[in-house]
PDB file of C-alpha atoms in Angstrom:
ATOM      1  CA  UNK W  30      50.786  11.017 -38.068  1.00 40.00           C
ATOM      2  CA  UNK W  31      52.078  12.190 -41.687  1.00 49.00           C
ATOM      3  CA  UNK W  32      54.118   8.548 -41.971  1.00 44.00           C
ATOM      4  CA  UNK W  33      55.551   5.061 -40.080  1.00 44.00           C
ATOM      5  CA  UNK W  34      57.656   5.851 -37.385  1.00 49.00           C
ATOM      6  CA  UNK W  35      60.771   4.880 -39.622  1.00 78.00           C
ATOM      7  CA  UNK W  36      60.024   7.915 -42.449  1.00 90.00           C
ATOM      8  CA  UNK W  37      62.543  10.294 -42.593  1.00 95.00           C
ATOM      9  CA  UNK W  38      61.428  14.344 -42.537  1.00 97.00           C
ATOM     10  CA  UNK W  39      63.218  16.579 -44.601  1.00 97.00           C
ATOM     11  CA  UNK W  40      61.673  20.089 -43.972  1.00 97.00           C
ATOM     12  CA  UNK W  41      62.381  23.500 -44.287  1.00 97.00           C
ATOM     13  CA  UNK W  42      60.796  27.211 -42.418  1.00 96.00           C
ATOM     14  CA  UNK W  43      61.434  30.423 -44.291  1.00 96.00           C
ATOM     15  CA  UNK W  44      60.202  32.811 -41.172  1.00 95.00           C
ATOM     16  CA  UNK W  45      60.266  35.853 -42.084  1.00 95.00           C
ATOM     17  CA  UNK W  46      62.983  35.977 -44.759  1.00 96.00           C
ATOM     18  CA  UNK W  47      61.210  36.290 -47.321  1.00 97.00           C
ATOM     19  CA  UNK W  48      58.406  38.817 -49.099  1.00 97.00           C
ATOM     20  CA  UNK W  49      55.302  37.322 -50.655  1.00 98.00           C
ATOM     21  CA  UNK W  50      57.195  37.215 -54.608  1.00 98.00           C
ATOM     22  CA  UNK W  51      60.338  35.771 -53.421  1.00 98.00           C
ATOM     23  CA  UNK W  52      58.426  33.229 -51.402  1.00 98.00           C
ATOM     24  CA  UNK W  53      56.504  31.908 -54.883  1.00 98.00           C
ATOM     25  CA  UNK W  54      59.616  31.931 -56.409  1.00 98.00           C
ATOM     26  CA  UNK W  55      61.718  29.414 -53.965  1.00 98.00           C
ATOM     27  CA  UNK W  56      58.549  27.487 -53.667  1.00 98.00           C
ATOM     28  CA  UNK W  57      59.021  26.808 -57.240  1.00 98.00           C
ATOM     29  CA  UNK W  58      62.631  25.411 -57.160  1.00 98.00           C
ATOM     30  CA  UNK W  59      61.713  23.861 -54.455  1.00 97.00           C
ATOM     31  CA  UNK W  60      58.737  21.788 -56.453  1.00 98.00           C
ATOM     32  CA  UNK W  61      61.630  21.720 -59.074  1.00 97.00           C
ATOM     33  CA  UNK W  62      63.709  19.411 -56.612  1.00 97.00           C
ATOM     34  CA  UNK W  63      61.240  17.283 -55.236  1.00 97.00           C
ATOM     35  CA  UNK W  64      59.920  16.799 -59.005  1.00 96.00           C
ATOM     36  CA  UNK W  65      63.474  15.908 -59.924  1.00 96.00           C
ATOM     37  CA  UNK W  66      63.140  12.593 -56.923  1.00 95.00           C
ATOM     38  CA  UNK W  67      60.891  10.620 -58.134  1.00 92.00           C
ATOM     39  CA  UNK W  68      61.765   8.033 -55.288  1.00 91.00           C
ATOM     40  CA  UNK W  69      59.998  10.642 -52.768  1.00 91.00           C
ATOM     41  CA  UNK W  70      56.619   9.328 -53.616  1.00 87.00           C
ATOM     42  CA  UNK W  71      57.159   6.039 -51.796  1.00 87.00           C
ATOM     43  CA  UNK W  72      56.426   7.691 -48.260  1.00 89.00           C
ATOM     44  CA  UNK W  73      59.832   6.947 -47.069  1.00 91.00           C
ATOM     45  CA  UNK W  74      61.749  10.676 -46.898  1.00 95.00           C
ATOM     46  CA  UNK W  75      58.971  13.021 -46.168  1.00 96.00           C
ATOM     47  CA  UNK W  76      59.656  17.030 -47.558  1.00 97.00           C
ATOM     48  CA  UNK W  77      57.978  19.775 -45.720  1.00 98.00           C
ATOM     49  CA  UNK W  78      57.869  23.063 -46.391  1.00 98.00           C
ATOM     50  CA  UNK W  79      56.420  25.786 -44.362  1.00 98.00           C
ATOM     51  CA  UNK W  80      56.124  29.416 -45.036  1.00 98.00           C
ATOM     52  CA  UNK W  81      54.933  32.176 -43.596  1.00 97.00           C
ATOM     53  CA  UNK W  82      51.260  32.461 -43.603  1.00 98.00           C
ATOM     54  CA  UNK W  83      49.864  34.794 -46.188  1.00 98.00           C
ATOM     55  CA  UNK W  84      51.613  32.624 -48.691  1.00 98.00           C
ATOM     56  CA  UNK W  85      49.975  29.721 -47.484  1.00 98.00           C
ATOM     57  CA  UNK W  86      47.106  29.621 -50.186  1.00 98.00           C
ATOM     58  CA  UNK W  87      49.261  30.074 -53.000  1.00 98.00           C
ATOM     59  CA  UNK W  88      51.248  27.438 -51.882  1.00 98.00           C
ATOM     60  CA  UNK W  89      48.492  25.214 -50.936  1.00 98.00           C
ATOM     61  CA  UNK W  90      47.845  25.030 -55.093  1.00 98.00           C
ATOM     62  CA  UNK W  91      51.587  25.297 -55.847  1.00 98.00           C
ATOM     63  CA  UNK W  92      52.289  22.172 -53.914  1.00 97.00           C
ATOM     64  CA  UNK W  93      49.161  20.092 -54.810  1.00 96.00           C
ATOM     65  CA  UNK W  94      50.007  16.612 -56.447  1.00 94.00           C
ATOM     66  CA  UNK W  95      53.551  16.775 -55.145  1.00 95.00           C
ATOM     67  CA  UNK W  96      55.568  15.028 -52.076  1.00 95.00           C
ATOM     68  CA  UNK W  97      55.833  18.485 -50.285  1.00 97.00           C
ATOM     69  CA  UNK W  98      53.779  18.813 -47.198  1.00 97.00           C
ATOM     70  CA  UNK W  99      52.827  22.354 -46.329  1.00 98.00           C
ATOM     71  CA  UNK W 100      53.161  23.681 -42.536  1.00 98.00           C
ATOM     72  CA  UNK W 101      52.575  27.180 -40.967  1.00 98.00           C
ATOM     73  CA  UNK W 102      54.726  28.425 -38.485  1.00 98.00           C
ATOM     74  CA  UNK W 103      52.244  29.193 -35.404  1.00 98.00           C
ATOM     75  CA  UNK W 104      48.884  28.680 -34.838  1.00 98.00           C
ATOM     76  CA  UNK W 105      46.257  29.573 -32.113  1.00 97.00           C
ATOM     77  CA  UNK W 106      44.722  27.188 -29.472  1.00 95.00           C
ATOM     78  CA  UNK W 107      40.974  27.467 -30.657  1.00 91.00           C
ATOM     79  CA  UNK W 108      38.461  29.674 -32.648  1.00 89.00           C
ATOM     80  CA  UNK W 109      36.915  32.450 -31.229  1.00 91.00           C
ATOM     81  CA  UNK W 110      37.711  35.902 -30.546  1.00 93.00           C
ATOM     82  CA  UNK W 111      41.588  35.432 -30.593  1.00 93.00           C
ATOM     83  CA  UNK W 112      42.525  39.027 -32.762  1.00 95.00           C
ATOM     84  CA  UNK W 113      45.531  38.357 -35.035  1.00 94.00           C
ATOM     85  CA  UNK W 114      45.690  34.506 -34.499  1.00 96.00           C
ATOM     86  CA  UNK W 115      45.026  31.654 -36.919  1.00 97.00           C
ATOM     87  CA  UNK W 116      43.099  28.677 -35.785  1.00 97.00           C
ATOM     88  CA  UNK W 117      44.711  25.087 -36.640  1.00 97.00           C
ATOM     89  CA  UNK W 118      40.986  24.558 -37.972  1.00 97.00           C
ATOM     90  CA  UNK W 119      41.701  27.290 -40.758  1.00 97.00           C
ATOM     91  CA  UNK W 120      45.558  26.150 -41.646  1.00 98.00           C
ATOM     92  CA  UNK W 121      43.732  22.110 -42.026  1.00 97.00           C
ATOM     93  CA  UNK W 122      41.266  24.527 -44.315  1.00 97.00           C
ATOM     94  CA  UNK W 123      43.849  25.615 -46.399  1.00 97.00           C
ATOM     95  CA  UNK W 124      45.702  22.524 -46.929  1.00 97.00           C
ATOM     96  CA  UNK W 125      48.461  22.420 -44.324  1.00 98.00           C
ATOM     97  CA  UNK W 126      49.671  18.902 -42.725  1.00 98.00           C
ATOM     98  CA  UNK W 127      51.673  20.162 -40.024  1.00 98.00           C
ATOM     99  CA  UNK W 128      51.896  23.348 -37.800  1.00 98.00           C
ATOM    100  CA  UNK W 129      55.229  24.356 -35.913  1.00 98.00           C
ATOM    101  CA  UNK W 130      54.239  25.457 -32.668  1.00 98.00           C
ATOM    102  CA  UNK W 131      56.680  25.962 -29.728  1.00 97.00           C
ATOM    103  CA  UNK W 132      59.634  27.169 -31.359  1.00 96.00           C
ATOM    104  CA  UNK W 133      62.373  28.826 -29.552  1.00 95.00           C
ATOM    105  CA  UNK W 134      61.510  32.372 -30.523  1.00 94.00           C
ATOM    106  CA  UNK W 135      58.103  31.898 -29.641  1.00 96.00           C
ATOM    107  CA  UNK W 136      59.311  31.098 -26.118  1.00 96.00           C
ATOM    108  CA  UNK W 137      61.552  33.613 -25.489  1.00 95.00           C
ATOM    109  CA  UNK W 138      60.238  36.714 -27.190  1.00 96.00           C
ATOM    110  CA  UNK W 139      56.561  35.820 -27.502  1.00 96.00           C
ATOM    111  CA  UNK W 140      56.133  34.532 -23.763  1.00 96.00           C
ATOM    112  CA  UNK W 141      54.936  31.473 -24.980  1.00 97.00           C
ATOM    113  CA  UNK W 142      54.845  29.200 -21.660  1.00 97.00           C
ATOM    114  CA  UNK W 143      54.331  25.578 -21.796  1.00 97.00           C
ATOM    115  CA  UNK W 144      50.467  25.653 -20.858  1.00 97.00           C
ATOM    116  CA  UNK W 145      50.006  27.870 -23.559  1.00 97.00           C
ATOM    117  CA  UNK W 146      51.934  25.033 -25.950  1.00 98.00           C
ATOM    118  CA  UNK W 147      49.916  22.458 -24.549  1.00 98.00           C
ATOM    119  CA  UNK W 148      46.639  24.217 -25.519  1.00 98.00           C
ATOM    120  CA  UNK W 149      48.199  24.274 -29.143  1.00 98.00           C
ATOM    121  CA  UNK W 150      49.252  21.078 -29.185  1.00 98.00           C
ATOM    122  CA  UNK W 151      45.692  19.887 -28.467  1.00 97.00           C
ATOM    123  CA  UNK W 152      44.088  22.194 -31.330  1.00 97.00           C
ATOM    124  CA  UNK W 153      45.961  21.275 -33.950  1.00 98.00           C
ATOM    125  CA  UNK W 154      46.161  17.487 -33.169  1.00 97.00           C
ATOM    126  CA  UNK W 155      41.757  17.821 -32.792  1.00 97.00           C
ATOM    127  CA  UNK W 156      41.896  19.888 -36.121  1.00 97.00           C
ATOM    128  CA  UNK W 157      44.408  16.784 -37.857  1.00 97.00           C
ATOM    129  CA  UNK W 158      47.434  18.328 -37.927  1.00 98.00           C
ATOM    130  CA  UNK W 159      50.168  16.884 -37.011  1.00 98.00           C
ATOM    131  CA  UNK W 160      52.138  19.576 -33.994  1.00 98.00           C
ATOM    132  CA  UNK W 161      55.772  19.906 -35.130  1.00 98.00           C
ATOM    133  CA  UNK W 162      56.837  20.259 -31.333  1.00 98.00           C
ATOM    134  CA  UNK W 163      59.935  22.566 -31.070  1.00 98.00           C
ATOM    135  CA  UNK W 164      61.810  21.456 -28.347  1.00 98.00           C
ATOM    136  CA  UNK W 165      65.754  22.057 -26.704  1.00 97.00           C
ATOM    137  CA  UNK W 166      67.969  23.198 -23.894  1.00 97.00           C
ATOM    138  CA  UNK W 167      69.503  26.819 -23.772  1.00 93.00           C
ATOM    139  CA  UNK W 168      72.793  26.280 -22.835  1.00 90.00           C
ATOM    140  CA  UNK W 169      75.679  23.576 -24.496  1.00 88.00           C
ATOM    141  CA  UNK W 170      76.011  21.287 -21.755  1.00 86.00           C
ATOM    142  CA  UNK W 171      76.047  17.579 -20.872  1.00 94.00           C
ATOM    143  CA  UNK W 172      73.928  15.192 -24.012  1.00 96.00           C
ATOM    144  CA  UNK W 173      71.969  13.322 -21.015  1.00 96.00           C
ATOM    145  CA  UNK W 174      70.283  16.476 -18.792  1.00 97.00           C
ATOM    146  CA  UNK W 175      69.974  18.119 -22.241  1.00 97.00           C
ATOM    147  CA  UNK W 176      67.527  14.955 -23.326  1.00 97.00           C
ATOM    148  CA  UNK W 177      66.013  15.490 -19.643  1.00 98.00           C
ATOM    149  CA  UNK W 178      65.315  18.881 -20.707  1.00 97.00           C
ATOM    150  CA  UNK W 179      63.826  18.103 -23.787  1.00 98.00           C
ATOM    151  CA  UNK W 180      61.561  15.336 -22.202  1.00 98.00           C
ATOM    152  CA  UNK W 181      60.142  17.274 -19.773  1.00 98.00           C
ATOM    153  CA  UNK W 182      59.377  19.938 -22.309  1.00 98.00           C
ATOM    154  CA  UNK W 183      57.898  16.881 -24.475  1.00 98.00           C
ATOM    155  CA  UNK W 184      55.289  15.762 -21.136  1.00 98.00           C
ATOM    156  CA  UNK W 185      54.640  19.303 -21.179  1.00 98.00           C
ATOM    157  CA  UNK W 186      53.403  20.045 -24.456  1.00 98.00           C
ATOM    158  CA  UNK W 187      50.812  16.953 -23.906  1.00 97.00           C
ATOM    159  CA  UNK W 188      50.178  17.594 -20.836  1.00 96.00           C
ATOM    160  CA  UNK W 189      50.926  13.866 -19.908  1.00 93.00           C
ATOM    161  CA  UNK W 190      49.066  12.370 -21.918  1.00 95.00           C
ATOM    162  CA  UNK W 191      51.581  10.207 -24.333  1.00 96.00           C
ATOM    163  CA  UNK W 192      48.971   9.080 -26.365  1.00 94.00           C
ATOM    164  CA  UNK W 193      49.005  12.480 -28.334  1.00 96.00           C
ATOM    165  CA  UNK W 194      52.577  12.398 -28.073  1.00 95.00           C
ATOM    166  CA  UNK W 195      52.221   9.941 -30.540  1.00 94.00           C
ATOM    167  CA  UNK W 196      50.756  12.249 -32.875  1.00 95.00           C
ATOM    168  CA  UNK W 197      53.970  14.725 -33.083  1.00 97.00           C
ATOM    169  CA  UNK W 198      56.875  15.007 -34.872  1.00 97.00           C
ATOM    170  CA  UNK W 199      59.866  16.485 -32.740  1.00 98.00           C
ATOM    171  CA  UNK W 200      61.947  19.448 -33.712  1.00 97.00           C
ATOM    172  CA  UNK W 201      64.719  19.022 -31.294  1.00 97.00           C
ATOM    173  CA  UNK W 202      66.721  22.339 -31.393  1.00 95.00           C
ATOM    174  CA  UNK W 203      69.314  23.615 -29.040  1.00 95.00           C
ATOM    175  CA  UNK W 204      68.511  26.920 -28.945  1.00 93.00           C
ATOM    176  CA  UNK W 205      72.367  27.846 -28.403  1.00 92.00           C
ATOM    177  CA  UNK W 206      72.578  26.462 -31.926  1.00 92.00           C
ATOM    178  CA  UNK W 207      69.721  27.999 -34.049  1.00 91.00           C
ATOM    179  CA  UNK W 208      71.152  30.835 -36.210  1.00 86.00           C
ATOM    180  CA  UNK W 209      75.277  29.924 -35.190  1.00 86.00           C
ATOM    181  CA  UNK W 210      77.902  29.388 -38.043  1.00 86.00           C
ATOM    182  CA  UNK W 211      77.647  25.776 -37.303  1.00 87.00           C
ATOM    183  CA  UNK W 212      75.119  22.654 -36.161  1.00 90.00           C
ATOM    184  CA  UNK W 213      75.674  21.208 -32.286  1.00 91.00           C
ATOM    185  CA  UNK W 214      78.394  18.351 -33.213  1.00 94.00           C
ATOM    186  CA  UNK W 215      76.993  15.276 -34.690  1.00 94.00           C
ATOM    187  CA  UNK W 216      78.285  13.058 -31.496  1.00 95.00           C
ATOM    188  CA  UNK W 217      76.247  15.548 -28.959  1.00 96.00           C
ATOM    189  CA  UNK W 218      73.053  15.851 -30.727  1.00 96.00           C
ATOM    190  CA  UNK W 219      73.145  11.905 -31.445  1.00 96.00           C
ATOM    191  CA  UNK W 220      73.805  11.281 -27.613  1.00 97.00           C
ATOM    192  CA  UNK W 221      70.978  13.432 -26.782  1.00 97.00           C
ATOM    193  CA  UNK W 222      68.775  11.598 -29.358  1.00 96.00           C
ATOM    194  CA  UNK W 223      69.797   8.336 -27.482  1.00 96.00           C
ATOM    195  CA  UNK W 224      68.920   9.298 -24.172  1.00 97.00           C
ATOM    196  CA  UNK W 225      65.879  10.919 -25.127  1.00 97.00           C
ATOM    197  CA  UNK W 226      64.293   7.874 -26.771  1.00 97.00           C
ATOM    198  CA  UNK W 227      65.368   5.932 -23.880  1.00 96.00           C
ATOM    199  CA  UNK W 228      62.916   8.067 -22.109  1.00 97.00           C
ATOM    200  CA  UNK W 229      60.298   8.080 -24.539  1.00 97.00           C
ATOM    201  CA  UNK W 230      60.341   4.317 -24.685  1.00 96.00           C
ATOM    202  CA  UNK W 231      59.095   3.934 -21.042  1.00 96.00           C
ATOM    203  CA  UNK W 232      56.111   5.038 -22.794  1.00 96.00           C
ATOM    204  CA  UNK W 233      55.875   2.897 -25.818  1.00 96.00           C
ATOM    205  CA  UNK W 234      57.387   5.800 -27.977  1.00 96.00           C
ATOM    206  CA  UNK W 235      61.209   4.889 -28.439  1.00 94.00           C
ATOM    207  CA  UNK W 236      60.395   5.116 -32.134  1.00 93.00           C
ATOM    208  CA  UNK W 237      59.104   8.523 -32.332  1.00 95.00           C
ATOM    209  CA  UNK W 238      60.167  10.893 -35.146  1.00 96.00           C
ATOM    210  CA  UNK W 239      62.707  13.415 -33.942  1.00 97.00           C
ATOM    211  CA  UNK W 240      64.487  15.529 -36.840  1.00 97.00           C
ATOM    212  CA  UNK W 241      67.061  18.006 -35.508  1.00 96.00           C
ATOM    213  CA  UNK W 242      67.236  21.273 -36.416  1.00 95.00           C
ATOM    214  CA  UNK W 243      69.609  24.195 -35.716  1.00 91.00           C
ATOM    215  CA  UNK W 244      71.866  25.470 -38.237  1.00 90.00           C
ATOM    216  CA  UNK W 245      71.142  22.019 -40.004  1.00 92.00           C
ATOM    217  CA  UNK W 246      72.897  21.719 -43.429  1.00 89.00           C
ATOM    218  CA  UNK W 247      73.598  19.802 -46.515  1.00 92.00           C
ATOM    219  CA  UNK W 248      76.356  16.778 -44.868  1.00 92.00           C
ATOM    220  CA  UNK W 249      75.042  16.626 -41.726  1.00 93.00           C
ATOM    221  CA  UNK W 250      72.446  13.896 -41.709  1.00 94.00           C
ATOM    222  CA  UNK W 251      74.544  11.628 -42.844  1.00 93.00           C
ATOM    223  CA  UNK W 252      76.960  12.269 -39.679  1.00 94.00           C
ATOM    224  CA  UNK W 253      74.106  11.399 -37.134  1.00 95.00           C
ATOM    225  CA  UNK W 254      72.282   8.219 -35.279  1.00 94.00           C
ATOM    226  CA  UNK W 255      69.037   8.259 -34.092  1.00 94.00           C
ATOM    227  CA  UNK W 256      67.933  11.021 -35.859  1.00 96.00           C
ATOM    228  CA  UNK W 257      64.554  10.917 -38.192  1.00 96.00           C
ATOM    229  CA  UNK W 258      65.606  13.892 -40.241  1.00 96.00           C
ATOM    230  CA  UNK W 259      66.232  17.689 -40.728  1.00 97.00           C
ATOM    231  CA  UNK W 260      64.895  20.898 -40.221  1.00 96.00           C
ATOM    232  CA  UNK W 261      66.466  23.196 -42.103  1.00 95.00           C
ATOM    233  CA  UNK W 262      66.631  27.135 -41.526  1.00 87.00           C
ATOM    234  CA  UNK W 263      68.450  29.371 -43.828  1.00 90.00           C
ATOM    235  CA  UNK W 264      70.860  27.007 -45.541  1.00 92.00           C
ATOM    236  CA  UNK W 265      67.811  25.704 -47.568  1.00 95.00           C
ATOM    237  CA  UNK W 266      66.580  29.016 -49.227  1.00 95.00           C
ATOM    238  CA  UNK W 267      69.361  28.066 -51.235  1.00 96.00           C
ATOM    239  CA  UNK W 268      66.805  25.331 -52.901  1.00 97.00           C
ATOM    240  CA  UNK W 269      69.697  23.202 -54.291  1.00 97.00           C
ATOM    241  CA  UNK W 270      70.478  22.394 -50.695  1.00 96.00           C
ATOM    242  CA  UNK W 271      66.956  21.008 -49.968  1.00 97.00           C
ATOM    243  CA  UNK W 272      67.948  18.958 -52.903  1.00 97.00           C
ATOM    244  CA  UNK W 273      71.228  17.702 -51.785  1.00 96.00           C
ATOM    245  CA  UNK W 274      69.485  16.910 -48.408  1.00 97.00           C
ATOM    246  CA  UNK W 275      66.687  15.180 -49.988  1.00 97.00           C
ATOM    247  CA  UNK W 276      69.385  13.288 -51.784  1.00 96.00           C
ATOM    248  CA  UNK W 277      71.659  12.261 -48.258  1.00 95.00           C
ATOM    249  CA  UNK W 278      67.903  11.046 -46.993  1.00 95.00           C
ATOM    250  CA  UNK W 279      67.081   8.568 -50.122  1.00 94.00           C
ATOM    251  CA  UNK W 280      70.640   7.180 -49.784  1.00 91.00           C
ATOM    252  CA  UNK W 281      69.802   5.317 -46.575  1.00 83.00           C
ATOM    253  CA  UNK W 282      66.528   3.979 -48.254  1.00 73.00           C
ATOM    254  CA  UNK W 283      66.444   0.574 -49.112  1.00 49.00           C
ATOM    255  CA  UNK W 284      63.851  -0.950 -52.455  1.00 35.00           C
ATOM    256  CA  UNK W 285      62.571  -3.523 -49.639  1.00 38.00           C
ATOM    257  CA  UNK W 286      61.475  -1.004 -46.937  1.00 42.00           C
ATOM    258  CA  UNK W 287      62.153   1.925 -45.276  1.00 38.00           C
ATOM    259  CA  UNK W 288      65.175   2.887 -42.354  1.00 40.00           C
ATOM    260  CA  UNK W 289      66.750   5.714 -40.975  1.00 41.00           C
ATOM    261  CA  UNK W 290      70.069   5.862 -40.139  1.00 41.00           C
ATOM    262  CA  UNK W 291      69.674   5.600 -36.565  1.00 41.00           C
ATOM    263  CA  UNK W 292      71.444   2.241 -34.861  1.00 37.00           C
ATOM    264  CA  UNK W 293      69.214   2.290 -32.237  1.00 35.00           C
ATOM    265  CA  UNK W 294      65.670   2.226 -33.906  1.00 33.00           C
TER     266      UNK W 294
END
């Protein structure tokens, strides 16, 4: 794991928005605003960044002595002869933390099937990274079968076995929300938080980090329960707004220890 179970994540993917140049460039104001919070260093909001993968190195050195983790977007299952794939074993080698693997794209126009997750999941946790697990329902519909959804997708990706579920931080995105004018509604993604970590604490995980992402932006965090952060899209290559969400996730930090704003953690 990056942090305790009660660290917030703050993190950010550029996917491909960006050319090589622009992506030093944000990187830079992005240092600039972690820099600027010196209260980041105490473990208890956790900024990640992660950007698309020839930028990686660069960033690797950009990033060094500062809060910001660095993640890559993908990753293969293993090393071998896998043409055009990076092994988790080579992102560890160039400094990342965490790897996103399972996101929504991936799924639908990549034919990325859960057993192929799984296998992911596996390599990256064996090479130390920590699996940012992408996980949500297609369709707006009721908070409870949407945390069903999202469970079953969790047992999936560890193929049963919860004690690498331990290991992951979960992205939980409705896909009917990533790229739309506006979040799901802070009630219906804290619901689903609610009755997912029900679930999850049949198996000693009720406290597992689980960010939410999907048109995430700067005044949302503050709205939700249960929640152990953001994952930010395109809202945050505005770096200013990585800033002001940094800023929403120290506010519910304490000087005697660490808390998210969840009730029910």
């Amino acid at each position: 794991m990056l942090s305790a179970p009660d660290t917030l994540f703050i993190g950010v993917s550029t996917k491909m928005y960006m050319g090589y140049a622009q992506s030093l460039a944000w990187l830079e104001q992005l240092v600039a605003e972690v820099d600027a919070r010196p209260a980041l260093a105490a473990g208890r909001v956790v900024p990640f960044v992660i950007p698309s993968f020839p930028v990686l190195p660069a960033a690797a050195r950009m990033l060094e002595g500062t809060s910001l983790v660095l993640g890559a977007q993908n990753c293969g299952w293993s090393d071998g002869p896998w043409t055009g794939e990076v092994s988790p074993s080579m992102l560890a080698e160039l400094g990342a933390g965490l790897v996103e693997i399972g996101h929504a794209e991936r799924r639908r126009f990549f034919a990325e099937d859960e057993a192929m997750i799984a296998l992911k999941v596996s390599a990256a946790v064996d090479s130390g990274l920590t699996p940012l697990l992408c996980v949500g329902e297609r369709d707006v519909g009721d908070p409870e079968a949407a945390a069903d959804t999202v469970f079953r997708q969790i047992k999936a990706a560890v193929a049963g076995d919860w004690s690498v579920a331990s290991q992951l931080v979960i992205a939980y995105e409705p896909v009917w929300a990533i790229g739309a004018p506006e979040p799901a509604s802070a009630g219906y993604v804290s619901r689903v938080a609610a009755a997912l970590r029900e679930s999850l604490g049949q198996h000693g995980l009720a406290r597992m980090p689980v960010v939410y992402g999907g048109s995430a932006q700067p005044g949302l965090l503050p709205q939700l329960d249960g929640v152990s952060g953001l994952f930010l899209g395109r809202f945050a290559h505005d770096a200013t707004n990585f800033g002001r969400v940094l800023d929403e996730a120290l506010s519910f930090c304490t000087a005697d220890a660490p808390k998210t704003p969840s009730k029910g953690h």
